[in-house]
PDB file of C-alpha atoms in Angstrom:
ATOM      1  CA  GLU A   1      73.340  91.651  65.169  1.00 41.00           C
ATOM      2  CA  ASP A   2      76.641  92.264  67.034  1.00 47.00           C
ATOM      3  CA  GLU A   3      77.358  95.273  64.804  1.00 47.00           C
ATOM      4  CA  ASP A   4      74.121  96.917  65.973  1.00 46.00           C
ATOM      5  CA  GLU A   5      75.100  96.272  69.599  1.00 51.00           C
ATOM      6  CA  ASP A   6      78.525  97.905  69.081  1.00 56.00           C
ATOM      7  CA  GLU A   7      76.837 101.094  67.869  1.00 63.00           C
ATOM      8  CA  ASP A   8      74.897 101.338  71.153  1.00 76.00           C
ATOM      9  CA  VAL A   9      77.955 100.835  73.378  1.00 80.00           C
ATOM     10  CA  PRO A  10      78.578 103.933  75.530  1.00 86.00           C
ATOM     11  CA  MET A  11      81.972 105.610  75.086  1.00 88.00           C
ATOM     12  CA  GLN A  12      84.226 107.308  77.570  1.00 89.00           C
ATOM     13  CA  TYR A  13      87.213 109.509  76.677  1.00 91.00           C
ATOM     14  CA  ASP A  14      90.383 109.655  78.739  1.00 89.00           C
ATOM     15  CA  THR A  15      94.038 110.653  78.498  1.00 91.00           C
ATOM     16  CA  LEU A  16      97.168 108.870  79.667  1.00 90.00           C
ATOM     17  CA  THR A  17     100.495 110.698  79.917  1.00 93.00           C
ATOM     18  CA  ILE A  18     103.700 108.646  80.038  1.00 93.00           C
ATOM     19  CA  ASN A  19     106.976 110.369  80.931  1.00 95.00           C
ATOM     20  CA  LEU A  20     110.076 108.381  79.955  1.00 96.00           C
ATOM     21  CA  GLY A  21     112.636 110.710  81.570  1.00 95.00           C
ATOM     22  CA  LEU A  22     115.977 111.934  80.180  1.00 95.00           C
ATOM     23  CA  LEU A  23     117.053 109.696  77.287  1.00 95.00           C
ATOM     24  CA  LYS A  24     120.403 109.591  75.492  1.00 95.00           C
ATOM     25  CA  CYS A  25     120.216 110.035  71.704  1.00 93.00           C
ATOM     26  CA  GLY A  26     121.367 107.040  69.689  1.00 93.00           C
ATOM     27  CA  TYR A  27     119.589 104.416  71.820  1.00 95.00           C
ATOM     28  CA  ARG A  28     116.237 102.573  71.856  1.00 96.00           C
ATOM     29  CA  TYR A  29     114.112 102.565  75.004  1.00 96.00           C
ATOM     30  CA  GLU A  30     111.083 100.568  76.088  1.00 95.00           C
ATOM     31  CA  THR A  31     108.433 100.742  78.774  1.00 94.00           C
ATOM     32  CA  VAL A  32     105.426  98.552  79.540  1.00 92.00           C
ATOM     33  CA  VAL A  33     102.456 100.144  81.274  1.00 90.00           C
ATOM     34  CA  PRO A  34      99.243  98.474  82.480  1.00 85.00           C
ATOM     35  CA  VAL A  35      95.933  99.492  81.007  1.00 74.00           C
ATOM     36  CA  ARG A  36      93.994 101.623  83.457  1.00 67.00           C
ATOM     37  CA  ALA A  37      90.276 102.243  83.642  1.00 56.00           C
ATOM     38  CA  ALA A  38      88.879 105.725  84.027  1.00 54.00           C
ATOM     39  CA  GLY A  39      89.828 107.097  87.417  1.00 47.00           C
ATOM     40  CA  GLY A  40      93.170 105.263  87.381  1.00 46.00           C
ATOM     41  CA  ASP A  41      91.936 101.977  88.854  1.00 48.00           C
ATOM     42  CA  SER A  42      93.529  98.866  87.427  1.00 47.00           C
ATOM     43  CA  VAL A  43      90.894  96.547  86.052  1.00 43.00           C
ATOM     44  CA  SER A  44      91.512  92.825  86.357  1.00 43.00           C
ATOM     45  CA  ASN A  45      90.103  89.982  84.322  1.00 44.00           C
ATOM     46  CA  GLY A  46      87.242  88.276  86.090  1.00 45.00           C
ATOM     47  CA  GLY A  47      87.993  89.721  89.519  1.00 45.00           C
ATOM     48  CA  ALA A  48      85.473  90.027  92.313  1.00 44.00           C
ATOM     49  CA  ASN A  49      83.743  92.834  90.445  1.00 52.00           C
ATOM     50  CA  GLY A  50      83.497  90.780  87.217  1.00 64.00           C
ATOM     51  CA  ARG A  51      85.207  93.444  85.069  1.00 69.00           C
ATOM     52  CA  LEU A  52      87.327  92.709  82.018  1.00 76.00           C
ATOM     53  CA  LEU A  53      89.300  95.396  80.177  1.00 79.00           C
ATOM     54  CA  THR A  54      91.060  94.554  76.917  1.00 84.00           C
ATOM     55  CA  ILE A  55      92.913  96.518  74.266  1.00 87.00           C
ATOM     56  CA  ALA A  56      90.817  96.392  71.101  1.00 87.00           C
ATOM     57  CA  GLU A  57      92.843  98.697  68.851  1.00 89.00           C
ATOM     58  CA  ILE A  58      96.001 100.809  68.913  1.00 91.00           C
ATOM     59  CA  GLY A  59      96.138 103.817  66.611  1.00 90.00           C
ATOM     60  CA  GLU A  60      99.326 104.623  64.746  1.00 88.00           C
ATOM     61  CA  SER A  61     101.564 107.483  65.795  1.00 87.00           C
ATOM     62  CA  MET A  62     102.636 110.055  63.224  1.00 88.00           C
ATOM     63  CA  ASP A  63     106.195 109.583  64.522  1.00 89.00           C
ATOM     64  CA  THR A  64     108.105 106.659  62.980  1.00 91.00           C
ATOM     65  CA  ASP A  65     110.455 106.543  66.010  1.00 93.00           C
ATOM     66  CA  LEU A  66     107.576 105.426  68.269  1.00 94.00           C
ATOM     67  CA  GLU A  67     106.064 101.927  68.322  1.00 93.00           C
ATOM     68  CA  ALA A  68     103.221 100.667  70.505  1.00 92.00           C
ATOM     69  CA  GLU A  69     101.705  97.213  70.860  1.00 91.00           C
ATOM     70  CA  ALA A  70      99.441  95.265  73.190  1.00 89.00           C
ATOM     71  CA  THR A  71     101.063  92.637  75.369  1.00 86.00           C
ATOM     72  CA  SER A  72     100.198  90.512  78.358  1.00 76.00           C
ATOM     73  CA  CYS A  73     101.922  91.149  81.670  1.00 63.00           C
ATOM     74  CA  PRO A  74     105.716  91.149  81.101  1.00 58.00           C
ATOM     75  CA  PRO A  75     108.110  89.143  83.313  1.00 53.00           C
ATOM     76  CA  LEU A  76     109.359  92.426  84.829  1.00 52.00           C
ATOM     77  CA  HIS A  77     105.989  92.768  86.552  1.00 45.00           C
ATOM     78  CA  CYS A  78     105.208  89.075  87.166  1.00 48.00           C
ATOM     79  CA  GLY A  79     108.633  87.487  87.591  1.00 43.00           C
ATOM     80  CA  ASP A  80     111.388  88.103  90.072  1.00 37.00           C
ATOM     81  CA  GLY A  81     111.536  91.804  89.154  1.00 38.00           C
ATOM     82  CA  THR A  82     115.092  91.784  87.830  1.00 34.00           C
ATOM     83  CA  GLU A  83     115.881  93.647  84.651  1.00 38.00           C
ATOM     84  CA  SER A  84     117.389  90.491  83.109  1.00 31.00           C
ATOM     85  CA  SER A  85     114.003  88.762  83.321  1.00 33.00           C
ATOM     86  CA  PHE A  86     112.475  91.440  81.088  1.00 35.00           C
ATOM     87  CA  ASP A  87     111.527  89.814  77.767  1.00 37.00           C
ATOM     88  CA  THR A  88     111.701  92.373  74.946  1.00 36.00           C
ATOM     89  CA  ARG A  89     110.540  90.027  72.207  1.00 35.00           C
ATOM     90  CA  PRO A  90     107.172  90.896  70.621  1.00 37.00           C
ATOM     91  CA  THR A  91     104.321  88.882  72.064  1.00 36.00           C
ATOM     92  CA  SER A  92     100.812  88.181  70.890  1.00 36.00           C
ATOM     93  CA  ASN A  93      97.751  89.589  72.594  1.00 35.00           C
ATOM     94  CA  SER A  94      96.908  86.147  74.005  1.00 34.00           C
ATOM     95  CA  LYS A  95      97.580  85.392  77.643  1.00 33.00           C
ATOM     96  CA  SER A  96     100.342  82.912  78.414  1.00 35.00           C
ATOM     97  CA  SER A  97     100.260  80.497  81.320  1.00 33.00           C
ATOM     98  CA  SER A  98     103.124  82.316  83.059  1.00 34.00           C
ATOM     99  CA  THR A  99     100.930  85.388  83.514  1.00 32.00           C
ATOM    100  CA  GLN A 100      98.063  83.570  85.207  1.00 34.00           C
ATOM    101  CA  GLN A 101      99.584  84.378  88.620  1.00 37.00           C
ATOM    102  CA  HIS A 102      99.113  88.095  87.915  1.00 42.00           C
ATOM    103  CA  ASP A 103      95.975  90.133  87.345  1.00 46.00           C
ATOM    104  CA  ASN A 104      96.220  89.537  83.550  1.00 48.00           C
ATOM    105  CA  ASP A 105      95.545  93.155  82.588  1.00 55.00           C
ATOM    106  CA  ASP A 106      96.478  94.008  79.059  1.00 79.00           C
ATOM    107  CA  HIS A 107      99.542  96.218  78.913  1.00 88.00           C
ATOM    108  CA  LEU A 108     100.932  98.689  76.396  1.00 90.00           C
ATOM    109  CA  ARG A 109     104.514  98.075  75.292  1.00 93.00           C
ATOM    110  CA  ILE A 110     105.995 101.341  74.025  1.00 94.00           C
ATOM    111  CA  ARG A 111     109.338 101.603  72.233  1.00 95.00           C
ATOM    112  CA  LEU A 112     111.067 104.854  71.343  1.00 95.00           C
ATOM    113  CA  ALA A 113     114.159 105.384  69.203  1.00 94.00           C
ATOM    114  CA  ALA A 114     115.834 108.547  70.546  1.00 93.00           C
ATOM    115  CA  ARG A 115     117.321 110.225  67.458  1.00 92.00           C
ATOM    116  CA  ARG A 116     117.172 114.022  67.896  1.00 93.00           C
ATOM    117  CA  PRO A 117     118.177 116.037  70.969  1.00 94.00           C
ATOM    118  CA  GLY A 118     115.498 118.142  72.601  1.00 95.00           C
ATOM    119  CA  ARG A 119     112.002 117.785  73.990  1.00 96.00           C
ATOM    120  CA  TYR A 120     110.054 114.825  72.617  1.00 95.00           C
ATOM    121  CA  GLN A 121     106.274 114.542  72.553  1.00 95.00           C
ATOM    122  CA  SER A 122     104.035 112.240  70.542  1.00 95.00           C
ATOM    123  CA  THR A 123     100.427 111.104  70.815  1.00 94.00           C
ATOM    124  CA  PHE A 124      98.456 108.063  69.674  1.00 93.00           C
ATOM    125  CA  SER A 125      95.094 106.579  70.587  1.00 93.00           C
ATOM    126  CA  VAL A 126      94.065 103.278  72.153  1.00 91.00           C
ATOM    127  CA  VAL A 127      90.573 101.784  72.118  1.00 91.00           C
ATOM    128  CA  LEU A 128      89.740  99.701  75.196  1.00 89.00           C
ATOM    129  CA  LEU A 129      86.705  97.476  75.630  1.00 87.00           C
ATOM    130  CA  GLU A 130      85.309  96.978  79.111  1.00 84.00           C
ATOM    131  CA  HIS A 131      82.881  94.177  79.917  1.00 80.00           C
ATOM    132  CA  THR A 132      81.226  94.232  83.336  1.00 80.00           C
ATOM    133  CA  SER A 133      79.092  91.353  84.573  1.00 77.00           C
ATOM    134  CA  GLU A 134      76.519  92.067  87.232  1.00 73.00           C
ATOM    135  CA  ARG A 135      74.172  89.617  88.935  1.00 70.00           C
ATOM    136  CA  GLU A 136      70.516  90.505  88.783  1.00 69.00           C
ATOM    137  CA  ASP A 137      67.904  89.463  91.375  1.00 68.00           C
ATOM    138  CA  GLY A 138      67.237  86.135  89.647  1.00 68.00           C
ATOM    139  CA  GLY A 139      70.941  85.229  89.721  1.00 69.00           C
ATOM    140  CA  VAL A 140      71.256  85.818  85.971  1.00 69.00           C
ATOM    141  CA  ALA A 141      74.427  87.596  84.920  1.00 71.00           C
ATOM    142  CA  LYS A 142      73.980  90.716  82.813  1.00 73.00           C
ATOM    143  CA  ILE A 143      76.970  91.930  80.816  1.00 78.00           C
ATOM    144  CA  LYS A 144      77.443  95.633  80.220  1.00 82.00           C
ATOM    145  CA  LYS A 145      79.874  96.912  77.584  1.00 86.00           C
ATOM    146  CA  MET A 146      81.736 100.210  77.484  1.00 86.00           C
ATOM    147  CA  LYS A 147      84.285 101.539  75.028  1.00 90.00           C
ATOM    148  CA  HIS A 148      87.135 103.721  76.327  1.00 89.00           C
ATOM    149  CA  ILE A 149      88.982 105.942  73.838  1.00 91.00           C
ATOM    150  CA  VAL A 150      92.332 106.815  75.450  1.00 91.00           C
ATOM    151  CA  SER A 151      94.667 109.446  74.060  1.00 93.00           C
ATOM    152  CA  VAL A 152      98.197 108.330  75.050  1.00 93.00           C
ATOM    153  CA  GLN A 153     100.828 111.073  75.209  1.00 95.00           C
ATOM    154  CA  ILE A 154     104.523 110.160  75.385  1.00 95.00           C
ATOM    155  CA  ASN A 155     106.931 112.747  76.832  1.00 96.00           C
ATOM    156  CA  ALA A 156     110.723 112.612  77.066  1.00 96.00           C
ATOM    157  CA  THR A 157     113.790 114.792  76.879  1.00 95.00           C
ATOM    158  CA  GLN A 158     116.426 113.470  74.495  1.00 95.00           C
ATOM    159  CA  LEU A 159     119.994 114.386  75.398  1.00 94.00           C
ATOM    160  CA  GLY A 160     122.663 114.921  72.740  1.00 89.00           C
ATOM    161  CA  LYS A 161     126.375 114.219  73.103  1.00 83.00           C
ATOM    162  CA  ASP A 162     127.965 115.722  76.219  1.00 86.00           C
ATOM    163  CA  GLN A 163     124.607 116.903  77.604  1.00 88.00           C
ATOM    164  CA  GLY A 164     124.686 114.806  80.738  1.00 87.00           C
ATOM    165  CA  LYS A 165     123.773 111.390  82.018  1.00 91.00           C
ATOM    166  CA  PRO A 166     120.426 109.765  81.091  1.00 91.00           C
ATOM    167  CA  GLN A 167     117.896 109.549  83.924  1.00 92.00           C
ATOM    168  CA  LEU A 168     115.250 106.985  83.022  1.00 93.00           C
ATOM    169  CA  LYS A 169     111.975 106.599  84.878  1.00 93.00           C
ATOM    170  CA  SER A 170     111.848 103.399  86.944  1.00 89.00           C
ATOM    171  CA  ASN A 171     109.797 101.423  84.413  1.00 90.00           C
ATOM    172  CA  VAL A 172     111.918 102.369  81.351  1.00 94.00           C
ATOM    173  CA  VAL A 173     114.569 100.002  79.989  1.00 94.00           C
ATOM    174  CA  LYS A 174     117.366 100.828  77.532  1.00 94.00           C
ATOM    175  CA  LEU A 175     117.237  98.192  74.763  1.00 93.00           C
ATOM    176  CA  GLY A 176     120.454  99.067  72.959  1.00 93.00           C
ATOM    177  CA  LYS A 177     122.176 101.305  70.469  1.00 93.00           C
ATOM    178  CA  LEU A 178     120.494 102.457  67.255  1.00 90.00           C
ATOM    179  CA  VAL A 179     122.066 101.100  64.090  1.00 84.00           C
ATOM    180  CA  GLY A 180     122.330 103.263  60.986  1.00 69.00           C
TER     181      GLY A 180
END
């Protein structure tokens, strides 16, 4: 019966562009971005409006240098804000108790291995599920579902040797040197 309901779920298409800045070749970089609803509003779990937005699926990129995964709010956003509190270990999609103080939005963790100098651009898709609960006149909650198909575009400029100093966007972290 749930499969029939999924077929009737309305869909909305959106795009998200993420600019990483000027990256130095030979290094790995990471950014974590919150999931946004259409119109750019952050959607929180169980807030006053009763909306829940979760990452259901992440499509694969054709580029092997790009990785994307779903994660709960990273310590960079929830903790003291220092770069040293940024945990780069892979996490599951489940929410940990340390993130309960935050809005608990799902986030996208994106990692890029900068290998070739020049302009970099890659695209992948993310499927988001939105559940909205609304109270009807009788006080009964009605849950509406919506599926968001988001095309995520990653942009960067990769600098070769002697091409200048990297200039990362504020939410991008250099993880370390590429091996091999």
